[in-house]
Coordinates of C-alpha atoms in Angstrom, one line a residue:
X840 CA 0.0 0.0 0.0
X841 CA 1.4 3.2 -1.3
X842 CA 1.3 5.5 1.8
X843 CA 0.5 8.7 -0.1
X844 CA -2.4 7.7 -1.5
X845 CA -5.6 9.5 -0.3
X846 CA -7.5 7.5 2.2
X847 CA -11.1 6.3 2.5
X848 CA -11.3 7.3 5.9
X849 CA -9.4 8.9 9.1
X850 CA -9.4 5.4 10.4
X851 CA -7.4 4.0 7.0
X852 CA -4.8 7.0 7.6
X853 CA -4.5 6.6 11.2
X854 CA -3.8 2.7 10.3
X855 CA -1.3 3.9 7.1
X856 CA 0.5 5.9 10.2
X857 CA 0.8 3.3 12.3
X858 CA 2.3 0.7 9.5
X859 CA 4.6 3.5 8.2
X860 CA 6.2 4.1 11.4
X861 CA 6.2 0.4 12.6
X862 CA 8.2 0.1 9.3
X863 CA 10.3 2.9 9.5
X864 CA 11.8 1.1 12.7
X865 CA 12.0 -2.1 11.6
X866 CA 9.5 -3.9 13.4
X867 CA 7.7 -7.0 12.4
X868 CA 4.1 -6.8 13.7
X869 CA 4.3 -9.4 16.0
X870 CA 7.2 -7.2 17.8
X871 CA 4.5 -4.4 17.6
X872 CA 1.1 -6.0 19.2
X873 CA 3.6 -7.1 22.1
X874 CA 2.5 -9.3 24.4
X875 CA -0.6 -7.5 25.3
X876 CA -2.4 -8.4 21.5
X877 CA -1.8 -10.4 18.0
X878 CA -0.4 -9.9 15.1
X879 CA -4.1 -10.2 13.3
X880 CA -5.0 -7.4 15.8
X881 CA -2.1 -4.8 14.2
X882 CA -2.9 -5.9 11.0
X883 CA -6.4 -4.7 11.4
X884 CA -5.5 -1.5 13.0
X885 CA -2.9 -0.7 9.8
X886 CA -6.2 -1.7 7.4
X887 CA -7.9 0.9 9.5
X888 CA -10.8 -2.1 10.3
X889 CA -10.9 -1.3 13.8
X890 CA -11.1 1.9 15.8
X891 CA -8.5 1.2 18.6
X892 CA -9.7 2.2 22.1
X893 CA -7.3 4.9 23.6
X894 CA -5.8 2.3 25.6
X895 CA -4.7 0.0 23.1
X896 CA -3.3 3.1 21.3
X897 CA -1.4 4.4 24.3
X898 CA 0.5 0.8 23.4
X899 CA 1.4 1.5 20.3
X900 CA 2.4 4.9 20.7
X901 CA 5.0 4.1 23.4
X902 CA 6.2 1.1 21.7
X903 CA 7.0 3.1 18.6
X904 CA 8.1 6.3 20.4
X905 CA 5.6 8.8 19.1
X906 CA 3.5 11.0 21.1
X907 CA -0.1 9.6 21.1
X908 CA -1.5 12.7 20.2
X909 CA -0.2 12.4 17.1
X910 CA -2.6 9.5 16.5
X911 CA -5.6 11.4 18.0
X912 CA -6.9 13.4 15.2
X913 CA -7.3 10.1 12.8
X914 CA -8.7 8.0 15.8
X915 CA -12.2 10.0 15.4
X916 CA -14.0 8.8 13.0
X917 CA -17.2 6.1 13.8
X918 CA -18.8 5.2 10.2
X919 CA -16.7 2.4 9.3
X920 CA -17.7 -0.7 10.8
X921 CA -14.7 -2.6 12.5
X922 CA -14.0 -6.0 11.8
X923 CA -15.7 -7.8 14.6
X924 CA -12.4 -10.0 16.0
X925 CA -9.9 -7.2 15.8
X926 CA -13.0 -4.9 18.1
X927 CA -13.1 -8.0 20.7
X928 CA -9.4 -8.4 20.8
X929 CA -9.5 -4.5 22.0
X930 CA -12.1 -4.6 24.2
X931 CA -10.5 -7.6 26.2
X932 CA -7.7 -6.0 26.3
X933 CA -10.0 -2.8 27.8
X934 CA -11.1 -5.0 30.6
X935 CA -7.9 -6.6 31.5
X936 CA -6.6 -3.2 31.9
X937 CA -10.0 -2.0 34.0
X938 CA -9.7 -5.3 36.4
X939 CA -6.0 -3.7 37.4
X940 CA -7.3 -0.8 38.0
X941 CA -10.1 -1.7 40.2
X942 CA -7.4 -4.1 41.7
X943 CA -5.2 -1.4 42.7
X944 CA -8.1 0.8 44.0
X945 CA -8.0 3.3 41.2
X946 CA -12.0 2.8 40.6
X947 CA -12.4 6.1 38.8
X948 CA -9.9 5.7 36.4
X949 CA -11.7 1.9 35.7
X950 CA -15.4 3.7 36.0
X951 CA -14.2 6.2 33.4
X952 CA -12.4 3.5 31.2
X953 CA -15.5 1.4 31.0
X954 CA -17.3 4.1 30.3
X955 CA -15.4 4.9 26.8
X956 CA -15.7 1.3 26.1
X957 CA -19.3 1.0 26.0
X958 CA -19.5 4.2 24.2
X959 CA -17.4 2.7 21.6
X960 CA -18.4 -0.3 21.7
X961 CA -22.2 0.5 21.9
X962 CA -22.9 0.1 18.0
X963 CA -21.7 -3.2 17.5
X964 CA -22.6 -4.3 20.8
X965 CA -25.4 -7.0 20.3
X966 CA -22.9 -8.5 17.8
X967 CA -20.5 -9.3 20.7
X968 CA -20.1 -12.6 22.5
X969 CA -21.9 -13.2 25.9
X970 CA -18.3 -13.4 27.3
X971 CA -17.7 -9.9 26.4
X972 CA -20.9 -8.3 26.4
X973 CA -21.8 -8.9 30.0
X974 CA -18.5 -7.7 31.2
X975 CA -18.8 -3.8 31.1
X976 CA -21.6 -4.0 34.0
X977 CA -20.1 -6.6 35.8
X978 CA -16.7 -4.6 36.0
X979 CA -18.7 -1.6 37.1
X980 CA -20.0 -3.7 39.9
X981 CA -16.9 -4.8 40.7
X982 CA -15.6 -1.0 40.6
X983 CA -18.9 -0.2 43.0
X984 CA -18.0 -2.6 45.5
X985 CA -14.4 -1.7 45.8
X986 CA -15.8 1.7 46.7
X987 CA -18.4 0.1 49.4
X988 CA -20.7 1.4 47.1
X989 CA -23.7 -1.8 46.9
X990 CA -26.6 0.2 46.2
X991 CA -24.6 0.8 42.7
X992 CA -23.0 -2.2 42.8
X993 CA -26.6 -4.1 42.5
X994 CA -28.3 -2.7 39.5
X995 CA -25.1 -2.9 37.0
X996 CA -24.4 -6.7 38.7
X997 CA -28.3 -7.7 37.8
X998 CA -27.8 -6.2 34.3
X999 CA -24.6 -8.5 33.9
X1000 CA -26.8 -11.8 35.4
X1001 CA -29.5 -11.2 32.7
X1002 CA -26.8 -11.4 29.8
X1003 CA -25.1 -14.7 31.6
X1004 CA -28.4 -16.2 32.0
X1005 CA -29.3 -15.9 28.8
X1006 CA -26.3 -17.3 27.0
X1007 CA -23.5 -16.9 29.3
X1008 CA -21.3 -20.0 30.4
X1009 CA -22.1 -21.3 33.9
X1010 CA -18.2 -20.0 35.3
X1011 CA -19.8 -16.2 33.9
X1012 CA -22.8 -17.0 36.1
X1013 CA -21.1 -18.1 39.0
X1014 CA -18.6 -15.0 38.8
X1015 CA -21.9 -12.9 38.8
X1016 CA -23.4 -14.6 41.1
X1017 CA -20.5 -14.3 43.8
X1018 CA -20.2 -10.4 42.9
X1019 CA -23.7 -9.6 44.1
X1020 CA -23.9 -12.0 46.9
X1021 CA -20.1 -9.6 48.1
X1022 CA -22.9 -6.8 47.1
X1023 CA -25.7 -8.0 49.7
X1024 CA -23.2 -8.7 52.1
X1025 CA -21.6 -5.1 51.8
X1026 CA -25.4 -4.2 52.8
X1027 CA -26.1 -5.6 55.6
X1028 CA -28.2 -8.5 54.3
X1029 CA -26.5 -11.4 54.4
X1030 CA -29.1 -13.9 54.0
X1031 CA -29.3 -12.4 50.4
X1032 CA -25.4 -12.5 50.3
X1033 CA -25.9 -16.4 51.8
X1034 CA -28.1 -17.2 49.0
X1035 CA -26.0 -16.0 45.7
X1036 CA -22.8 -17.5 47.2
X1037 CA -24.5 -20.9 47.4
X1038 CA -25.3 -20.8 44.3
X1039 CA -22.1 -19.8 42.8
X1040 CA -21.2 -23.0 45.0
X1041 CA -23.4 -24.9 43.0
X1042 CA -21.4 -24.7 39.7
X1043 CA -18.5 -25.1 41.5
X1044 CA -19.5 -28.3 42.8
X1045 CA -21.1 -29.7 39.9
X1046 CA -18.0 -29.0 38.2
X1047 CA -19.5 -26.4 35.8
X1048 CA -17.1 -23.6 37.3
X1049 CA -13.4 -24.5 37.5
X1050 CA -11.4 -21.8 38.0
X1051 CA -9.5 -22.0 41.4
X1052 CA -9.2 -18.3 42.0
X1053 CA -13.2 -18.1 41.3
X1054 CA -13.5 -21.1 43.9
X1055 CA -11.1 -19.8 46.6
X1056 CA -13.1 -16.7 46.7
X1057 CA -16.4 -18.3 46.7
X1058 CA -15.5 -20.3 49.7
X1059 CA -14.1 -17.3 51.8
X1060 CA -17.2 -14.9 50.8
X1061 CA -19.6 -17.8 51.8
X1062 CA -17.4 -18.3 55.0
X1063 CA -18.1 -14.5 56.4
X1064 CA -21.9 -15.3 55.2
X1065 CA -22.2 -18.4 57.5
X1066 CA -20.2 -15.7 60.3
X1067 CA -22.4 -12.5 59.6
X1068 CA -25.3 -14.9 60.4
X1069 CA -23.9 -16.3 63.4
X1070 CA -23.3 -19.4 61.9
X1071 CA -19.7 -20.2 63.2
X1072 CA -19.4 -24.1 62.7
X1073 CA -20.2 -23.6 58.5
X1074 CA -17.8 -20.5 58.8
X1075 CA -14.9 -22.7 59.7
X1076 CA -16.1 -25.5 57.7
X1077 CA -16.1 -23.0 54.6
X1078 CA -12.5 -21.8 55.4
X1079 CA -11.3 -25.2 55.6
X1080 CA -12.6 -25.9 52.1
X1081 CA -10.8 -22.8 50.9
X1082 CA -7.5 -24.2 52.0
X1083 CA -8.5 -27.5 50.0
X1084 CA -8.8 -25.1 47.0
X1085 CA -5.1 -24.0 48.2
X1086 CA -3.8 -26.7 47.9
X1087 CA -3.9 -27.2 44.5
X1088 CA -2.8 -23.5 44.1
X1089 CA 0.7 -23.3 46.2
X1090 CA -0.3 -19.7 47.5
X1091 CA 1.2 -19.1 50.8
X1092 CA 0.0 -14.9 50.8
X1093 CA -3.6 -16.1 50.2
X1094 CA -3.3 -19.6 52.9
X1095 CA -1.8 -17.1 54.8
X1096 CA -5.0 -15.2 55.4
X1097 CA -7.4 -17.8 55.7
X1098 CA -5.5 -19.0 58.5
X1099 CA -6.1 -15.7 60.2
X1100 CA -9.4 -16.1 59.4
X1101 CA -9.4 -19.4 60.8
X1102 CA -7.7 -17.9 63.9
X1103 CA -10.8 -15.1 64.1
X1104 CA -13.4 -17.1 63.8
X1105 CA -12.3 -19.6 66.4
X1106 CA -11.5 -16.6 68.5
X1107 CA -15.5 -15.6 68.0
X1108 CA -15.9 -19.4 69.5
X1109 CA -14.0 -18.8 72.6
X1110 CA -11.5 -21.6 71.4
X1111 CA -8.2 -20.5 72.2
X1112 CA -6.3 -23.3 71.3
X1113 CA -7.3 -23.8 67.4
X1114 CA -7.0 -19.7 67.5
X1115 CA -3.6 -19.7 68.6
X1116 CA -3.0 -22.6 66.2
X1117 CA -3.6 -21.0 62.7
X1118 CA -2.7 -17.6 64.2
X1119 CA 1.0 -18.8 64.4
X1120 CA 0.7 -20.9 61.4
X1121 CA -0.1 -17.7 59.7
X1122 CA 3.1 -16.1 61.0
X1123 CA 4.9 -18.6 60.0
X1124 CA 4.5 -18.1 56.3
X1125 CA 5.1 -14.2 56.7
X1126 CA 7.9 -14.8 58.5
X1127 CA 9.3 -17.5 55.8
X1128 CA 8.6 -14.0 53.4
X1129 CA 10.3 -11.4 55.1
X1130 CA 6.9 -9.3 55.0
X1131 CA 7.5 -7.9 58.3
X1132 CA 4.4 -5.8 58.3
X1133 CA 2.0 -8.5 58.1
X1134 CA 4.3 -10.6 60.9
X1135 CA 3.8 -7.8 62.8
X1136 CA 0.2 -7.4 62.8
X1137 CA -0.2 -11.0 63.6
X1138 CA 2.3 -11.1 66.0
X1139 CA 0.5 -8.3 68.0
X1140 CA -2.9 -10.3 67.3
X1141 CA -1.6 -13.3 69.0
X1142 CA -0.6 -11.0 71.7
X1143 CA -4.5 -10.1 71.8
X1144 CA -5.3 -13.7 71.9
X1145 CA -2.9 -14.4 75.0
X1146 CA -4.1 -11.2 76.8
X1147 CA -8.0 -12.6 76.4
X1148 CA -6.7 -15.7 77.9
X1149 CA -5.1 -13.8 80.7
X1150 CA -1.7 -14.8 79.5
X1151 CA -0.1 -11.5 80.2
X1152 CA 3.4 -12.3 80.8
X1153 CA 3.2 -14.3 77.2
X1154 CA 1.4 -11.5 75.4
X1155 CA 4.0 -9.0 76.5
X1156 CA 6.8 -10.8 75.3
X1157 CA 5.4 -11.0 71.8
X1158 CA 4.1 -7.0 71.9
X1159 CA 8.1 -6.5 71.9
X1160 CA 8.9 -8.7 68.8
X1161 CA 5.9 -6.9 67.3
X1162 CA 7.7 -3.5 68.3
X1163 CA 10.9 -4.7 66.7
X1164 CA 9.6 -5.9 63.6
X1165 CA 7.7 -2.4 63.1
X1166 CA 11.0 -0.6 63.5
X1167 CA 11.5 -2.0 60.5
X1168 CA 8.7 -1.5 59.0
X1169 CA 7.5 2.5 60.4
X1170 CA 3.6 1.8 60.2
X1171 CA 1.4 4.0 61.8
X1172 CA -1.7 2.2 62.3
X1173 CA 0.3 -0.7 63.8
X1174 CA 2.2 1.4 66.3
X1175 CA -0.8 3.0 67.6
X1176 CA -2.2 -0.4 67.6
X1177 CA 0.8 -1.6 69.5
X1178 CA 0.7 1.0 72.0
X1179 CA -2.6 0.4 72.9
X1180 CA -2.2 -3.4 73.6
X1181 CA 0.8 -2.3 75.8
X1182 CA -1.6 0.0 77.4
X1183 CA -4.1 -2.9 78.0
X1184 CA -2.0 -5.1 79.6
X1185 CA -0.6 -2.6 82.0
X1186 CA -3.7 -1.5 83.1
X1187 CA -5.1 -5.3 83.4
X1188 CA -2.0 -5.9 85.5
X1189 CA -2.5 -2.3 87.6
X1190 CA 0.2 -0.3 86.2
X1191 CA -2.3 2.6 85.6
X1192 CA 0.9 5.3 84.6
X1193 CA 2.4 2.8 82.5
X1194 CA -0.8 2.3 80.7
X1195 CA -1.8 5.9 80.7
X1196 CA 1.0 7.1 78.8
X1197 CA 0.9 4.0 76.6
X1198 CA -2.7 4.9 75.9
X1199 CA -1.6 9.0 74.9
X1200 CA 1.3 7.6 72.6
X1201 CA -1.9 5.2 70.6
X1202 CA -4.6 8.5 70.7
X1203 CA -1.4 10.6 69.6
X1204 CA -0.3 8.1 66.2
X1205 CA -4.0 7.2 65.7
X1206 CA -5.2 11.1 66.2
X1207 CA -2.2 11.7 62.9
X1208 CA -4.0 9.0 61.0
X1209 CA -7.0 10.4 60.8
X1210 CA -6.1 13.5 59.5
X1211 CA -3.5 12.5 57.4
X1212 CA -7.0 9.8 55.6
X1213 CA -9.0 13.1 55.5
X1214 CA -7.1 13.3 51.8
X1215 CA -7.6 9.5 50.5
X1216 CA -10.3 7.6 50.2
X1217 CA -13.4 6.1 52.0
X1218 CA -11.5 3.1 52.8
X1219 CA -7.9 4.8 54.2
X1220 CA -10.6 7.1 56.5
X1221 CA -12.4 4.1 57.9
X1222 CA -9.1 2.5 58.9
X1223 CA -7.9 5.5 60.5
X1224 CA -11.4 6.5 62.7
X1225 CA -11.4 2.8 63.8
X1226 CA -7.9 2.9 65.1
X1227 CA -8.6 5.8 66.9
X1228 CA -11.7 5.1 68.8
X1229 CA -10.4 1.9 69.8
X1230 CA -6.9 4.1 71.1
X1231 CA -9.5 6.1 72.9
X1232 CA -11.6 3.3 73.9
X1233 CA -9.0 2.0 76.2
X1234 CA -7.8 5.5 77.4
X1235 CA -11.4 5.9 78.4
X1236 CA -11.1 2.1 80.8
X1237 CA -7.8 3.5 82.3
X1238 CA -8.9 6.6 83.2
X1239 CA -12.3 5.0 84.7
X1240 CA -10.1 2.8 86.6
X1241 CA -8.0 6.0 88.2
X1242 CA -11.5 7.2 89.3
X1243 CA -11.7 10.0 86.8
X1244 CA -14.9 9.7 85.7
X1245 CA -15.3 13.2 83.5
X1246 CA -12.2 12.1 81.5
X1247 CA -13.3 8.8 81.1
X1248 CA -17.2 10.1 80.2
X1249 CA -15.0 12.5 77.5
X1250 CA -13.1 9.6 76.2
X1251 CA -16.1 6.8 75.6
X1252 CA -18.2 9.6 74.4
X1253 CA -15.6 11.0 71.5
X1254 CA -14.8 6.9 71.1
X1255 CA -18.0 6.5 70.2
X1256 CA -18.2 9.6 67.9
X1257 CA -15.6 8.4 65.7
X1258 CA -16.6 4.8 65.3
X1259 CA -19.8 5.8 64.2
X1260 CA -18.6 7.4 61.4
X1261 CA -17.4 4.1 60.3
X1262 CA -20.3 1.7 60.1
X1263 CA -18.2 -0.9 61.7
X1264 CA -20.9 -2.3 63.9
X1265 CA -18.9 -5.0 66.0
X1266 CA -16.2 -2.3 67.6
X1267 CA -18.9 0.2 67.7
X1268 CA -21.0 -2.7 69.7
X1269 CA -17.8 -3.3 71.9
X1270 CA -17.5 0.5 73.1
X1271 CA -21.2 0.9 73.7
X1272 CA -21.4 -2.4 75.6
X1273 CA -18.0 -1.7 77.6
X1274 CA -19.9 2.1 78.8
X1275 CA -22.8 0.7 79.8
X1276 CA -20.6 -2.0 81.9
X1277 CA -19.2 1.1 83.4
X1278 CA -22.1 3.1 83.6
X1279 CA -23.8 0.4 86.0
X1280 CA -20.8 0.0 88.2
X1281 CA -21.6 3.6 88.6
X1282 CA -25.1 2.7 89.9
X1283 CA -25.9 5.0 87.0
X1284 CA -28.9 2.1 85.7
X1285 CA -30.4 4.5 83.6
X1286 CA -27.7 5.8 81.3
X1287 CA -26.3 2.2 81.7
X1288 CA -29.6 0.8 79.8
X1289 CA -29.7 3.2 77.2
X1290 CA -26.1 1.8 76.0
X1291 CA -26.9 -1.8 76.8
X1292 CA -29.9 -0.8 74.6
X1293 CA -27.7 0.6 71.6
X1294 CA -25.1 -2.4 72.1
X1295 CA -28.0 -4.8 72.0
X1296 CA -29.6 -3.0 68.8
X1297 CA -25.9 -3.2 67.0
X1298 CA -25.5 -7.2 68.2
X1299 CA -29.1 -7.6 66.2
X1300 CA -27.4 -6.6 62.9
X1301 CA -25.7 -8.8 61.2
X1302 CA -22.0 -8.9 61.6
X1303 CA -19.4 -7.6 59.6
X1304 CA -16.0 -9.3 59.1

């Protein structure tokens, strides 16, 4: 093709472009689609028989060293139909990229992505594939829950269930199907969440869904079901059928977890033993991986598990590996954290200065945190507020047990305050039932029942984990 010759359309000359400055460098197009799309794909682009999305141009423009807005201009035009494989190739490469995104927590930049897609796409779009048609609102329901958002979540994740149903494969429908059963959950109703996980199950079990990554996630997600609805026995059970999916897998990060998991939800059962089992078992690996942040945070929540058992001694000794591990490792959260459990055990043991100052140093780091999240997002702010009303959770208990009752009214009360700006039901739960405790060792039965009445409404709920 002679590249002078006048072109049928902006998409033929944006193509000639493309081939005249893949050849000017010498590059086959195999070397120029990359790893990230075919050779039929670039030769489609150079016949100008696809509009690339800006993504898939981005590519091409780094790969050959041009800026991409010299490609811009000829991208525009929308009359000529695109060949139909060289369109699918790009949009799957659209969605890989918007899956990393919502991975990485940058859900705008995947919303917005998604967006152009469709828009693009929207032409051609019954002439798609189930396999790619359903995925533009099933990745913004993915995007939505990322963002706690499940009232937005739902109507794009019902959308994508329709398409499925219709002529989708069975692992579509069970990837669907698990989304908005994490959407239900994410809303408090987790008989809803209960019922779309088990059927996700289904296909898994009957073989019709075989991806292990879909599996492992189906398990875990039915696992906090069976918790949020009290169900602890089918919980565990659930978690132990996630690390049979592991198995086959050879992921220690992910095992990892669900033996925290494990860990918490014996915890919940007052089993101390099988807690402190998979608690160290998770250490383990992230010792074996040098990810001393993680180490850390389970070491301290073994600690917690020793201090429930009224192992003090035990639990302090670990609080110090935890301390050494976060020199290391200069987090925050985890130091406020730490200096609260320090500030627990000294005041269970009666060193009320000790655990005082312990308890300022925790309000102090965790008091930093929050105003430092006021700038990121909802998730970074959540961490930080619960942090902090647990710091001044315990500072409230210390100061109630130095018979400073005004201080220790202050603390609950601005404890209280910043949990509920969280939603996290179980820690605001603990505060309000720990105040009323107080309240009626004050003889104050009144004010005592009004927060055994709040604690009792939040216990109703169904749990969060």
């Amino acid at each position: 093709m002679d590249d002078t010759t006048p072109q049928k359309s902006t998409l033929t000359a944006l193509g000639a472009r493309i081939r005249k400055a893949r050849l000017e460098r010498g590059m086959t197009q195999e070397v120029l689609a990359g790893p990230e799309f075919t050779k039929g794909y670039v030769s489609a682009l150079e016949r100008g028989a696809v509009r690339p999305s800006l993504k898939a141009l981005d590519v091409f423009a780094r790969r050959l060293n041009i800026p991409i807005a010299d490609f811009l201009v000829a991208r525009l035009d929308t009359e000529t139909p695109p060949e139909l494989d060289a369109l699918q190739e790009d949009l799957t490469y659209q969605f890989n990229y918007a899956k990393m995104l919502i991975r990485t927590d940058e859900v705008g930049e995947a919303l917005k992505l998604l967006g152009e897609a469709q828009t693009n796409a929207q032409p051609f779009l019954q002439k798609l594939p189930v396999r790619l048609r359903y995925q533009i609102p099933y990745l913004r329901g993915l995007a939505h829950i990322q963002r706690s958002e499940p009232d937005l979540a739902r109507p794009e994740l019902e959308k994508a269930l329709t398409i499925v149903e219709q002529a989708g494969t069975a692992e579509a429908t069970a990837r669907v199907q698990n989304a908005l059963g994490l959407a239900y959950y994410q809303q408090n109703q987790s008989q809803m969440a209960l019922d779309h996980h088990l059927q996700a199950l289904r296909l898994v079990k009957n073989k019709e869904a075989r991806d292990m990554s879909l599996s492992l996630s189906i398990y875990r997600n039915l696992a906090n079901d069976y918790w949020a609805v009290s169900d602890l026995p089918r919980a565990i059970s659930m978690y132990q059928e996630a690390l049979d999916v592991l198995d086959g897998m050879n992921d220690l990060p992910h095992q990892a977890e669900i033996f925290w998991q494990l860990a918490m939800a014996y915890r919940a059962k007052s089993d101390w033993t099988n807690a402190k089992l998979y608690a160290t078992r998770a250490l383990h690996i992230f010792e074996a991986a040098d990810n001393s942040t993680e180490a850390a945070a389970i070491t301290m929540s073994l600690a917690e598990l020793l201090t429930g058992d009224n192992k003090l001694g035990e639990a302090a000794v670990l609080l110090k590996k935890a301390e050494n591990l976060l020199a290391i490792t200069g987090d925050a959260s985890l130091k406020s954290a730490l200096y609260h459990s320090y500030a627990e055990i000294a005041r269970q043991q009666g060193n009320l200065d000790d655990a005082s100052q312990y308890a300022d140093m925790s309000i102090k780091l965790s008091d930093q945190l929050v105003r430092q999240a006021q700038k990121g997002g909802k998730q970074a702010r959540t961490s930080a507020l619960r942090t902090h009303a647990q710091a001044l959770h315990e500072a409230a208990l210390i100061e109630e047990k130095r018979h400073n009752a005004a201080e220790a009214d202050r603390l609950f009360l601005e404890a209280l305050k910043a949990i509920q700006q969280t939603g996290i039901d179980e820690v605001a739960y603990e505060i309000n039932f720990s105040y009323a405790q107080v309240l009626e060792a004050r003889d104050d039965h009144k004010q005592a029942m009004e927060y055994y009445r709040k604690a009792a409404e939040l216990h109703a709920r169904p749990a969060r984990t």
